[in-house]
PDB file of C-alpha atoms in Angstrom:
ATOM      1  CA  MET B  96     -31.717 -27.022  57.235  1.00 48.00           C
ATOM      2  CA  GLY B  97     -32.951 -24.468  59.707  1.00 49.00           C
ATOM      3  CA  VAL B  98     -34.203 -20.821  58.852  1.00 41.00           C
ATOM      4  CA  THR B  99     -31.274 -19.391  60.442  1.00 45.00           C
ATOM      5  CA  ASP B 100     -29.007 -21.396  57.988  1.00 50.00           C
ATOM      6  CA  VAL B 101     -30.982 -20.468  55.066  1.00 46.00           C
ATOM      7  CA  SER B 102     -30.908 -16.800  55.722  1.00 54.00           C
ATOM      8  CA  GLY B 103     -27.023 -17.155  56.611  1.00 53.00           C
ATOM      9  CA  ASP B 104     -26.598 -18.759  53.166  1.00 63.00           C
ATOM     10  CA  MET B 105     -28.378 -15.797  51.565  1.00 61.00           C
ATOM     11  CA  ALA B 106     -26.453 -13.221  53.213  1.00 64.00           C
ATOM     12  CA  GLY B 107     -23.280 -14.929  52.218  1.00 65.00           C
ATOM     13  CA  GLU B 108     -24.404 -14.925  48.740  1.00 72.00           C
ATOM     14  CA  MET B 109     -25.236 -11.342  48.890  1.00 72.00           C
ATOM     15  CA  GLU B 110     -21.922 -10.394  50.429  1.00 81.00           C
ATOM     16  CA  VAL B 111     -20.059 -12.329  47.591  1.00 76.00           C
ATOM     17  CA  ASP B 112     -22.362 -10.543  45.014  1.00 81.00           C
ATOM     18  CA  ALA B 113     -21.626  -7.143  46.470  1.00 85.00           C
ATOM     19  CA  PHE B 114     -17.858  -8.029  46.699  1.00 76.00           C
ATOM     20  CA  ARG B 115     -17.984  -8.994  43.009  1.00 77.00           C
ATOM     21  CA  ARG B 116     -19.576  -5.572  41.913  1.00 82.00           C
ATOM     22  CA  LEU B 117     -17.434  -3.594  44.020  1.00 85.00           C
ATOM     23  CA  PHE B 118     -14.095  -5.020  43.560  1.00 81.00           C
ATOM     24  CA  PRO B 119     -14.503  -6.977  40.422  1.00 82.00           C
ATOM     25  CA  LEU B 120     -10.814  -7.561  39.745  1.00 85.00           C
ATOM     26  CA  ARG B 121      -9.889  -8.697  43.063  1.00 89.00           C
ATOM     27  CA  PHE B 122     -12.930 -11.126  43.012  1.00 86.00           C
ATOM     28  CA  TYR B 123     -11.444 -12.596  39.758  1.00 88.00           C
ATOM     29  CA  GLU B 124      -8.010 -12.810  41.086  1.00 88.00           C
ATOM     30  CA  ARG B 125      -9.261 -14.762  44.039  1.00 89.00           C
ATOM     31  CA  HIS B 126     -10.450 -17.506  41.565  1.00 87.00           C
ATOM     32  CA  LEU B 127      -7.400 -17.188  39.284  1.00 87.00           C
ATOM     33  CA  SER B 128      -5.244 -18.076  42.155  1.00 88.00           C
ATOM     34  CA  GLU B 129      -6.999 -21.298  42.401  1.00 91.00           C
ATOM     35  CA  SER B 130      -6.776 -21.664  38.721  1.00 90.00           C
ATOM     36  CA  ILE B 131     -10.528 -21.572  38.197  1.00 91.00           C
ATOM     37  CA  ARG B 132     -13.133 -18.971  36.946  1.00 91.00           C
ATOM     38  CA  PRO B 133     -16.152 -17.719  38.610  1.00 89.00           C
ATOM     39  CA  ASP B 134     -18.125 -19.833  35.867  1.00 90.00           C
ATOM     40  CA  ALA B 135     -16.223 -22.954  37.057  1.00 92.00           C
ATOM     41  CA  ARG B 136     -14.188 -23.182  33.743  1.00 94.00           C
ATOM     42  CA  PRO B 137     -10.447 -23.915  34.012  1.00 95.00           C
ATOM     43  CA  LEU B 138      -8.346 -21.095  32.606  1.00 95.00           C
ATOM     44  CA  GLY B 139      -7.697 -22.594  29.221  1.00 95.00           C
ATOM     45  CA  LYS B 140     -11.189 -24.033  28.717  1.00 97.00           C
ATOM     46  CA  SER B 141     -13.558 -22.327  26.092  1.00 98.00           C
ATOM     47  CA  ARG B 142     -17.296 -22.177  26.523  1.00 98.00           C
ATOM     48  CA  ASP B 143     -19.803 -24.795  25.121  1.00 98.00           C
ATOM     49  CA  THR B 144     -19.942 -24.153  21.269  1.00 98.00           C
ATOM     50  CA  THR B 145     -22.849 -25.064  18.792  1.00 98.00           C
ATOM     51  CA  VAL B 146     -23.434 -24.574  15.198  1.00 98.00           C
ATOM     52  CA  ALA B 147     -26.621 -24.919  13.290  1.00 97.00           C
ATOM     53  CA  LEU B 148     -26.575 -24.685   9.544  1.00 97.00           C
ATOM     54  CA  GLY B 149     -29.467 -23.272   7.416  1.00 95.00           C
ATOM     55  CA  ALA B 150     -30.658 -20.923   9.907  1.00 94.00           C
ATOM     56  CA  VAL B 151     -32.090 -18.335   7.275  1.00 96.00           C
ATOM     57  CA  ALA B 152     -34.409 -20.104   4.545  1.00 94.00           C
ATOM     58  CA  SER B 153     -34.316 -17.025   2.418  1.00 95.00           C
ATOM     59  CA  ALA B 154     -30.542 -16.902   2.346  1.00 96.00           C
ATOM     60  CA  ASP B 155     -28.060 -18.967  -0.171  1.00 96.00           C
ATOM     61  CA  GLY B 156     -25.956 -20.016   2.707  1.00 96.00           C
ATOM     62  CA  SER B 157     -26.469 -19.354   6.421  1.00 98.00           C
ATOM     63  CA  ALA B 158     -25.569 -20.528  10.100  1.00 98.00           C
ATOM     64  CA  LEU B 159     -26.174 -19.859  13.682  1.00 98.00           C
ATOM     65  CA  ALA B 160     -23.066 -20.034  16.002  1.00 98.00           C
ATOM     66  CA  LYS B 161     -23.163 -19.792  19.713  1.00 98.00           C
ATOM     67  CA  ILE B 162     -20.179 -19.711  22.022  1.00 98.00           C
ATOM     68  CA  GLY B 163     -21.639 -19.572  25.494  1.00 97.00           C
ATOM     69  CA  HIS B 164     -24.049 -16.945  25.382  1.00 97.00           C
ATOM     70  CA  THR B 165     -22.322 -15.090  22.592  1.00 98.00           C
ATOM     71  CA  THR B 166     -24.638 -15.806  19.600  1.00 98.00           C
ATOM     72  CA  MET B 167     -24.030 -14.845  15.826  1.00 98.00           C
ATOM     73  CA  LEU B 168     -26.159 -15.336  12.831  1.00 98.00           C
ATOM     74  CA  ALA B 169     -24.636 -15.204   9.308  1.00 98.00           C
ATOM     75  CA  ALA B 170     -26.237 -15.081   6.046  1.00 98.00           C
ATOM     76  CA  ILE B 171     -24.811 -15.186   2.360  1.00 98.00           C
ATOM     77  CA  LYS B 172     -26.773 -13.796  -0.584  1.00 97.00           C
ATOM     78  CA  MET B 173     -25.321 -14.427  -4.117  1.00 96.00           C
ATOM     79  CA  GLU B 174     -25.627 -11.818  -6.855  1.00 94.00           C
ATOM     80  CA  VAL B 175     -24.135 -11.919 -10.368  1.00 93.00           C
ATOM     81  CA  MET B 176     -21.819  -8.777 -11.057  1.00 93.00           C
ATOM     82  CA  THR B 177     -19.310  -7.638 -13.781  1.00 93.00           C
ATOM     83  CA  PRO B 178     -16.007  -8.689 -12.572  1.00 93.00           C
ATOM     84  CA  THR B 179     -13.279  -6.146 -12.315  1.00 91.00           C
ATOM     85  CA  SER B 180     -10.739  -5.638 -15.070  1.00 91.00           C
ATOM     86  CA  ASP B 181      -8.016  -6.242 -12.633  1.00 93.00           C
ATOM     87  CA  SER B 182      -9.490  -9.651 -11.645  1.00 93.00           C
ATOM     88  CA  PRO B 183     -11.754 -10.560 -14.747  1.00 95.00           C
ATOM     89  CA  ASP B 184     -11.777 -14.216 -13.753  1.00 95.00           C
ATOM     90  CA  GLU B 185     -12.608 -13.854 -10.008  1.00 96.00           C
ATOM     91  CA  GLY B 186     -15.690 -13.021  -8.060  1.00 95.00           C
ATOM     92  CA  CYS B 187     -15.774 -10.975  -4.571  1.00 96.00           C
ATOM     93  CA  ILE B 188     -16.921 -11.286  -1.141  1.00 97.00           C
ATOM     94  CA  ALA B 189     -18.429  -8.163   0.733  1.00 97.00           C
ATOM     95  CA  ILE B 190     -18.612  -8.616   4.647  1.00 98.00           C
ATOM     96  CA  ASP B 191     -20.590  -6.655   6.980  1.00 97.00           C
ATOM     97  CA  PHE B 192     -20.863  -7.286  10.893  1.00 97.00           C
ATOM     98  CA  HIS B 193     -23.843  -5.670  12.598  1.00 95.00           C
ATOM     99  CA  MET B 194     -24.559  -5.193  16.191  1.00 94.00           C
ATOM    100  CA  PRO B 195     -28.131  -4.348  16.779  1.00 92.00           C
ATOM    101  CA  ALA B 196     -29.111  -2.638  20.199  1.00 88.00           C
ATOM    102  CA  ILE B 197     -30.576  -5.979  21.189  1.00 87.00           C
ATOM    103  CA  CYS B 198     -27.196  -7.656  21.559  1.00 90.00           C
ATOM    104  CA  SER B 199     -25.961  -5.731  24.463  1.00 88.00           C
ATOM    105  CA  PRO B 200     -26.871  -3.176  27.124  1.00 84.00           C
ATOM    106  CA  LEU B 201     -23.736  -1.267  26.010  1.00 81.00           C
ATOM    107  CA  VAL B 202     -25.004  -0.738  22.431  1.00 82.00           C
ATOM    108  CA  ARG B 203     -27.406   2.233  22.138  1.00 78.00           C
ATOM    109  CA  PRO B 204     -30.395   2.230  19.580  1.00 78.00           C
ATOM    110  CA  GLY B 205     -29.683   4.423  16.510  1.00 72.00           C
ATOM    111  CA  ARG B 206     -25.962   4.576  17.365  1.00 71.00           C
ATOM    112  CA  PRO B 207     -23.607   2.044  15.599  1.00 69.00           C
ATOM    113  CA  ALA B 208     -21.423   0.065  17.914  1.00 77.00           C
ATOM    114  CA  GLU B 209     -17.783   1.074  17.788  1.00 85.00           C
ATOM    115  CA  GLU B 210     -16.530  -2.356  17.426  1.00 89.00           C
ATOM    116  CA  ALA B 211     -18.816  -3.339  14.356  1.00 92.00           C
ATOM    117  CA  PRO B 212     -16.556  -1.816  11.700  1.00 94.00           C
ATOM    118  CA  VAL B 213     -13.363  -3.027  13.436  1.00 94.00           C
ATOM    119  CA  ILE B 214     -14.776  -6.679  13.478  1.00 95.00           C
ATOM    120  CA  SER B 215     -16.100  -6.190   9.786  1.00 97.00           C
ATOM    121  CA  LYS B 216     -12.516  -5.337   8.636  1.00 96.00           C
ATOM    122  CA  GLN B 217     -10.939  -8.108  10.647  1.00 96.00           C
ATOM    123  CA  LEU B 218     -13.372 -10.690   9.212  1.00 97.00           C
ATOM    124  CA  THR B 219     -12.496  -9.531   5.601  1.00 97.00           C
ATOM    125  CA  ASP B 220      -8.726  -9.484   6.148  1.00 97.00           C
ATOM    126  CA  VAL B 221      -9.060 -13.005   7.639  1.00 97.00           C
ATOM    127  CA  ILE B 222     -11.334 -14.548   5.083  1.00 97.00           C
ATOM    128  CA  LEU B 223      -9.482 -13.164   2.051  1.00 96.00           C
ATOM    129  CA  SER B 224      -5.823 -13.641   3.458  1.00 95.00           C
ATOM    130  CA  SER B 225      -6.745 -17.221   4.495  1.00 96.00           C
ATOM    131  CA  GLY B 226      -7.580 -18.399   0.927  1.00 95.00           C
ATOM    132  CA  MET B 227     -10.576 -20.320   2.399  1.00 96.00           C
ATOM    133  CA  VAL B 228     -12.562 -19.444  -0.842  1.00 96.00           C
ATOM    134  CA  ASN B 229     -10.973 -19.467  -4.152  1.00 95.00           C
ATOM    135  CA  MET B 230     -12.232 -16.465  -5.786  1.00 95.00           C
ATOM    136  CA  LYS B 231     -11.703 -18.110  -9.319  1.00 94.00           C
ATOM    137  CA  GLU B 232     -14.623 -20.545  -8.440  1.00 93.00           C
ATOM    138  CA  LEU B 233     -16.862 -17.383  -8.199  1.00 94.00           C
ATOM    139  CA  CYS B 234     -16.568 -16.762 -11.763  1.00 92.00           C
ATOM    140  CA  LEU B 235     -19.154 -17.572 -14.351  1.00 91.00           C
ATOM    141  CA  ILE B 236     -17.975 -16.150 -17.673  1.00 91.00           C
ATOM    142  CA  PRO B 237     -14.489 -14.554 -17.555  1.00 93.00           C
ATOM    143  CA  GLY B 238     -14.540 -10.629 -17.927  1.00 93.00           C
ATOM    144  CA  LYS B 239     -18.241 -10.671 -18.176  1.00 91.00           C
ATOM    145  CA  ALA B 240     -20.184 -12.305 -15.045  1.00 91.00           C
ATOM    146  CA  ALA B 241     -18.867 -13.258 -11.647  1.00 93.00           C
ATOM    147  CA  TRP B 242     -20.461 -13.929  -8.236  1.00 94.00           C
ATOM    148  CA  MET B 243     -20.668 -11.378  -5.613  1.00 96.00           C
ATOM    149  CA  ALA B 244     -21.097 -12.987  -1.993  1.00 97.00           C
ATOM    150  CA  TYR B 245     -22.789 -10.616   0.317  1.00 98.00           C
ATOM    151  CA  LEU B 246     -22.179 -11.982   3.887  1.00 98.00           C
ATOM    152  CA  ASP B 247     -24.101 -10.231   6.705  1.00 98.00           C
ATOM    153  CA  ILE B 248     -23.526 -11.261  10.116  1.00 98.00           C
ATOM    154  CA  TYR B 249     -25.567 -10.075  13.061  1.00 97.00           C
ATOM    155  CA  CYS B 250     -24.526 -10.294  16.661  1.00 97.00           C
ATOM    156  CA  LEU B 251     -27.777 -11.411  18.684  1.00 97.00           C
ATOM    157  CA  ASP B 252     -26.084 -11.638  22.041  1.00 96.00           C
ATOM    158  CA  ALA B 253     -22.565  -9.909  22.737  1.00 95.00           C
ATOM    159  CA  ASP B 254     -21.161 -11.889  25.708  1.00 96.00           C
ATOM    160  CA  GLY B 255     -17.355 -11.800  24.804  1.00 95.00           C
ATOM    161  CA  ALA B 256     -15.126 -13.202  22.190  1.00 96.00           C
ATOM    162  CA  LEU B 257     -17.169 -11.543  19.448  1.00 97.00           C
ATOM    163  CA  PHE B 258     -14.703 -12.153  16.614  1.00 97.00           C
ATOM    164  CA  ASP B 259     -14.251 -15.795  17.298  1.00 98.00           C
ATOM    165  CA  ALA B 260     -17.989 -16.402  17.119  1.00 98.00           C
ATOM    166  CA  ALA B 261     -18.301 -14.250  14.019  1.00 98.00           C
ATOM    167  CA  LEU B 262     -15.750 -15.994  12.202  1.00 98.00           C
ATOM    168  CA  LEU B 263     -17.009 -19.322  13.200  1.00 98.00           C
ATOM    169  CA  SER B 264     -20.454 -18.369  11.965  1.00 98.00           C
ATOM    170  CA  ALA B 265     -18.932 -16.956   8.613  1.00 98.00           C
ATOM    171  CA  VAL B 266     -17.044 -20.258   7.934  1.00 98.00           C
ATOM    172  CA  ALA B 267     -20.160 -22.134   8.884  1.00 98.00           C
ATOM    173  CA  ALA B 268     -22.388 -20.207   6.319  1.00 98.00           C
ATOM    174  CA  PHE B 269     -19.968 -20.655   3.530  1.00 98.00           C
ATOM    175  CA  SER B 270     -19.752 -24.404   4.319  1.00 96.00           C
ATOM    176  CA  HIS B 271     -23.596 -24.207   3.880  1.00 96.00           C
ATOM    177  CA  LEU B 272     -23.555 -22.238   0.788  1.00 96.00           C
ATOM    178  CA  HIS B 273     -25.467 -23.512  -2.259  1.00 93.00           C
ATOM    179  CA  ILE B 274     -24.816 -21.322  -5.234  1.00 91.00           C
ATOM    180  CA  PRO B 275     -28.041 -20.541  -7.111  1.00 90.00           C
ATOM    181  CA  ALA B 276     -28.352 -22.141 -10.839  1.00 87.00           C
ATOM    182  CA  VAL B 277     -27.984 -19.503 -13.492  1.00 87.00           C
ATOM    183  CA  SER B 278     -28.125 -19.800 -17.332  1.00 84.00           C
ATOM    184  CA  LEU B 279     -27.577 -17.338 -20.332  1.00 79.00           C
ATOM    185  CA  ASN B 280     -30.789 -15.944 -21.638  1.00 76.00           C
ATOM    186  CA  ASP B 281     -31.194 -15.202 -25.432  1.00 72.00           C
ATOM    187  CA  GLU B 282     -30.078 -11.662 -24.960  1.00 69.00           C
ATOM    188  CA  GLY B 283     -26.793 -13.203 -23.614  1.00 70.00           C
ATOM    189  CA  ARG B 284     -27.521 -12.050 -19.988  1.00 78.00           C
ATOM    190  CA  VAL B 285     -27.086 -14.273 -16.882  1.00 81.00           C
ATOM    191  CA  VAL B 286     -30.488 -15.151 -15.343  1.00 79.00           C
ATOM    192  CA  SER B 287     -31.233 -17.401 -12.483  1.00 75.00           C
ATOM    193  CA  VAL B 288     -32.916 -20.614 -12.995  1.00 75.00           C
ATOM    194  CA  SER B 289     -35.242 -22.661 -10.775  1.00 65.00           C
ATOM    195  CA  GLU B 290     -34.637 -26.209  -9.834  1.00 55.00           C
ATOM    196  CA  GLU B 291     -37.837 -27.190 -11.724  1.00 49.00           C
ATOM    197  CA  GLN B 292     -36.638 -25.525 -15.024  1.00 57.00           C
ATOM    198  CA  VAL B 293     -33.382 -27.441 -14.691  1.00 50.00           C
ATOM    199  CA  GLU B 294     -34.987 -30.716 -14.056  1.00 51.00           C
ATOM    200  CA  GLY B 295     -37.839 -30.218 -16.721  1.00 50.00           C
ATOM    201  CA  ASN B 296     -35.035 -29.277 -19.235  1.00 53.00           C
ATOM    202  CA  SER B 297     -37.082 -26.169 -20.062  1.00 51.00           C
ATOM    203  CA  ILE B 298     -34.051 -23.978 -20.313  1.00 57.00           C
ATOM    204  CA  LYS B 299     -30.450 -24.193 -21.719  1.00 64.00           C
ATOM    205  CA  GLU B 300     -27.846 -26.135 -19.581  1.00 67.00           C
ATOM    206  CA  PRO B 301     -27.206 -23.980 -16.573  1.00 69.00           C
ATOM    207  CA  LEU B 302     -23.684 -22.246 -16.547  1.00 73.00           C
ATOM    208  CA  ASN B 303     -22.811 -23.641 -13.137  1.00 70.00           C
ATOM    209  CA  LYS B 304     -24.256 -27.121 -13.037  1.00 69.00           C
ATOM    210  CA  GLY B 305     -21.249 -28.733 -11.533  1.00 61.00           C
ATOM    211  CA  LYS B 306     -20.237 -25.726  -9.523  1.00 66.00           C
ATOM    212  CA  ARG B 307     -22.952 -25.276  -6.872  1.00 82.00           C
ATOM    213  CA  LYS B 308     -20.793 -25.658  -3.718  1.00 89.00           C
ATOM    214  CA  LEU B 309     -17.543 -23.986  -2.930  1.00 91.00           C
ATOM    215  CA  THR B 310     -14.530 -25.905  -2.170  1.00 91.00           C
ATOM    216  CA  LEU B 311     -13.163 -24.565   0.966  1.00 94.00           C
ATOM    217  CA  SER B 312      -9.605 -24.915   1.836  1.00 92.00           C
ATOM    218  CA  SER B 313      -7.314 -23.596   4.699  1.00 93.00           C
ATOM    219  CA  THR B 314     -10.559 -22.915   6.859  1.00 97.00           C
ATOM    220  CA  PRO B 315      -9.672 -20.307   9.573  1.00 98.00           C
ATOM    221  CA  PHE B 316     -10.735 -20.419  13.261  1.00 98.00           C
ATOM    222  CA  ALA B 317     -10.067 -18.052  16.051  1.00 98.00           C
ATOM    223  CA  LEU B 318      -9.396 -18.070  19.828  1.00 98.00           C
ATOM    224  CA  THR B 319      -9.353 -14.859  21.935  1.00 97.00           C
ATOM    225  CA  CYS B 320      -7.343 -15.033  25.218  1.00 96.00           C
ATOM    226  CA  ILE B 321      -6.979 -12.565  28.150  1.00 93.00           C
ATOM    227  CA  LEU B 322      -3.527 -12.009  29.420  1.00 91.00           C
ATOM    228  CA  HIS B 323      -3.520 -10.972  33.031  1.00 89.00           C
ATOM    229  CA  LYS B 324      -0.446 -11.085  35.303  1.00 87.00           C
ATOM    230  CA  LYS B 325       0.738 -14.818  34.813  1.00 88.00           C
ATOM    231  CA  TYR B 326      -2.744 -15.912  33.859  1.00 91.00           C
ATOM    232  CA  ILE B 327      -4.129 -16.630  30.276  1.00 94.00           C
ATOM    233  CA  LEU B 328      -7.889 -17.025  29.987  1.00 95.00           C
ATOM    234  CA  ALA B 329      -9.305 -18.506  26.839  1.00 97.00           C
ATOM    235  CA  ASP B 330     -12.733 -17.405  25.394  1.00 98.00           C
ATOM    236  CA  PRO B 331     -13.490 -14.624  27.723  1.00 96.00           C
ATOM    237  CA  THR B 332     -16.985 -13.461  28.578  1.00 95.00           C
ATOM    238  CA  ALA B 333     -17.949  -9.753  28.413  1.00 94.00           C
ATOM    239  CA  GLU B 334     -17.400  -9.304  32.060  1.00 92.00           C
ATOM    240  CA  GLU B 335     -14.013 -10.701  31.919  1.00 93.00           C
ATOM    241  CA  GLU B 336     -13.153  -8.426  28.864  1.00 92.00           C
ATOM    242  CA  SER B 337     -14.248  -5.420  30.797  1.00 90.00           C
ATOM    243  CA  ILE B 338     -12.074  -6.233  33.962  1.00 90.00           C
ATOM    244  CA  MET B 339      -8.945  -7.302  32.418  1.00 86.00           C
ATOM    245  CA  GLU B 340      -8.303  -5.414  29.301  1.00 77.00           C
ATOM    246  CA  THR B 341      -5.421  -7.030  27.453  1.00 86.00           C
ATOM    247  CA  LEU B 342      -6.620  -9.254  24.705  1.00 91.00           C
ATOM    248  CA  VAL B 343      -5.004 -11.166  22.047  1.00 94.00           C
ATOM    249  CA  THR B 344      -6.849 -13.015  19.073  1.00 96.00           C
ATOM    250  CA  VAL B 345      -4.962 -15.903  17.448  1.00 97.00           C
ATOM    251  CA  VAL B 346      -6.357 -17.142  13.974  1.00 98.00           C
ATOM    252  CA  LEU B 347      -5.133 -20.385  12.745  1.00 98.00           C
ATOM    253  CA  ASP B 348      -6.344 -22.525   9.792  1.00 97.00           C
ATOM    254  CA  VAL B 349      -6.981 -26.137   9.927  1.00 95.00           C
ATOM    255  CA  THR B 350      -3.302 -27.023   8.913  1.00 95.00           C
ATOM    256  CA  GLY B 351      -2.092 -24.978  11.769  1.00 95.00           C
ATOM    257  CA  ARG B 352      -0.915 -22.069   9.839  1.00 96.00           C
ATOM    258  CA  LEU B 353      -0.837 -18.664  11.454  1.00 96.00           C
ATOM    259  CA  VAL B 354      -3.293 -16.457   9.546  1.00 96.00           C
ATOM    260  CA  SER B 355      -3.294 -13.552  11.952  1.00 95.00           C
ATOM    261  CA  PHE B 356      -2.532 -12.322  15.462  1.00 93.00           C
ATOM    262  CA  TYR B 357      -4.451  -9.231  16.805  1.00 92.00           C
ATOM    263  CA  LYS B 358      -3.596  -7.489  20.107  1.00 87.00           C
ATOM    264  CA  PRO B 359      -5.948  -4.583  20.001  1.00 76.00           C
ATOM    265  CA  GLY B 360      -4.919  -2.889  23.277  1.00 68.00           C
ATOM    266  CA  GLY B 361      -4.236  -3.166  27.052  1.00 65.00           C
ATOM    267  CA  ALA B 362      -1.138  -2.274  28.987  1.00 63.00           C
ATOM    268  CA  PHE B 363       0.401  -5.754  29.146  1.00 61.00           C
ATOM    269  CA  LEU B 364       3.163  -6.740  26.939  1.00 65.00           C
ATOM    270  CA  ALA B 365       2.463  -9.964  25.004  1.00 60.00           C
ATOM    271  CA  TYR B 366       5.790 -11.717  25.823  1.00 73.00           C
ATOM    272  CA  THR B 367       6.953 -14.584  23.680  1.00 78.00           C
ATOM    273  CA  SER B 368       5.958 -17.407  25.978  1.00 86.00           C
ATOM    274  CA  ALA B 369       2.532 -16.089  26.522  1.00 87.00           C
ATOM    275  CA  VAL B 370       2.003 -15.763  22.744  1.00 88.00           C
ATOM    276  CA  GLN B 371       3.239 -19.458  22.302  1.00 92.00           C
ATOM    277  CA  ASP B 372       0.800 -20.431  25.033  1.00 94.00           C
ATOM    278  CA  CYS B 373      -2.004 -18.755  23.272  1.00 94.00           C
ATOM    279  CA  ILE B 374      -1.107 -20.370  19.979  1.00 95.00           C
ATOM    280  CA  ALA B 375      -0.909 -23.825  21.531  1.00 97.00           C
ATOM    281  CA  LEU B 376      -4.592 -23.282  23.061  1.00 97.00           C
ATOM    282  CA  THR B 377      -5.621 -22.091  19.525  1.00 98.00           C
ATOM    283  CA  ARG B 378      -4.362 -25.368  18.032  1.00 98.00           C
ATOM    284  CA  GLN B 379      -6.506 -27.240  20.430  1.00 97.00           C
ATOM    285  CA  ARG B 380      -9.366 -25.051  19.766  1.00 98.00           C
ATOM    286  CA  VAL B 381      -9.358 -25.467  16.084  1.00 98.00           C
ATOM    287  CA  LYS B 382      -9.504 -29.290  16.290  1.00 97.00           C
ATOM    288  CA  GLU B 383     -12.644 -28.692  18.657  1.00 98.00           C
ATOM    289  CA  LEU B 384     -14.352 -26.244  16.104  1.00 98.00           C
ATOM    290  CA  GLN B 385     -13.465 -28.136  13.159  1.00 97.00           C
ATOM    291  CA  LYS B 386     -15.305 -31.272  14.537  1.00 97.00           C
ATOM    292  CA  ILE B 387     -18.280 -29.053  15.691  1.00 97.00           C
ATOM    293  CA  LEU B 388     -18.462 -27.940  12.029  1.00 97.00           C
ATOM    294  CA  ILE B 389     -18.109 -31.334  10.570  1.00 96.00           C
ATOM    295  CA  ASP B 390     -20.871 -32.682  12.857  1.00 96.00           C
ATOM    296  CA  ALA B 391     -23.197 -29.799  11.767  1.00 95.00           C
ATOM    297  CA  ILE B 392     -22.441 -30.351   8.198  1.00 93.00           C
ATOM    298  CA  ALA B 393     -23.301 -34.056   8.858  1.00 92.00           C
ATOM    299  CA  ASP B 394     -26.518 -33.382  10.670  1.00 89.00           C
ATOM    300  CA  MET B 395     -27.714 -31.138   7.725  1.00 82.00           C
ATOM    301  CA  GLU B 396     -27.160 -33.953   5.245  1.00 77.00           C
ATOM    302  CA  LEU B 397     -29.028 -36.381   7.391  1.00 74.00           C
ATOM    303  CA  ASP B 398     -31.904 -33.986   7.562  1.00 64.00           C
TER     304      ASP B 398
END
């Protein structure tokens, strides 16, 4: 290849880059007409996804989930509380979603990101309404002591489909959760117990000896899609979300039951066939995510 060819290629690349910046929608539509995206993905394909359990040593359950560049760190801390009089035999879950300035150039230091409380509420609604965690399993002594699970999710890199990655990290953290051993002391208070004390029989029988892992059922997973003209793009990047603004997020559980359907905005009306197509793509995605999580749990057990 001669010098002229190299300089010609560079000039061509600069032209493409300039066109992409000046006319982003036209740039995307040229690709969409060929049923491909600028990152070479087919329209219905999600980005590479990984889950690693036990990412935070000091947490009772934790996970790191990545979808493309979008990265979420979830950590659960368990605390004993007095259950409410309305639900004396149930524990509670409190969920907080954080977007520190490191996650995106759009998030400014010292100012909370607008999406953070919205995603916190969405996560709370989905995790509670799915029935994934049986709240009665979080009860220690009815009316007196139950577990409060504090789930904090930190967005480390916000490159689109934030809710999908946040939910995946939350589900993975609950899969990894190991509930601390607790016992009643002589004053009748619930106190935490070390593994050594249990094994050395230096304390009374732990209250929750047989209940250290949660039984998760109806695990929910999400897929966000962009609707643009006749196209449906699964698992959008931040760039795609900023250019084509009509998003829908479908949440299904592992049995295929619809847990929730969000359409936060955009001018596009979600017509029936598009909704059905999004649900079909989500069904496929749930199977992928379920396998990724099962593999992550198996890897953890091998270690």
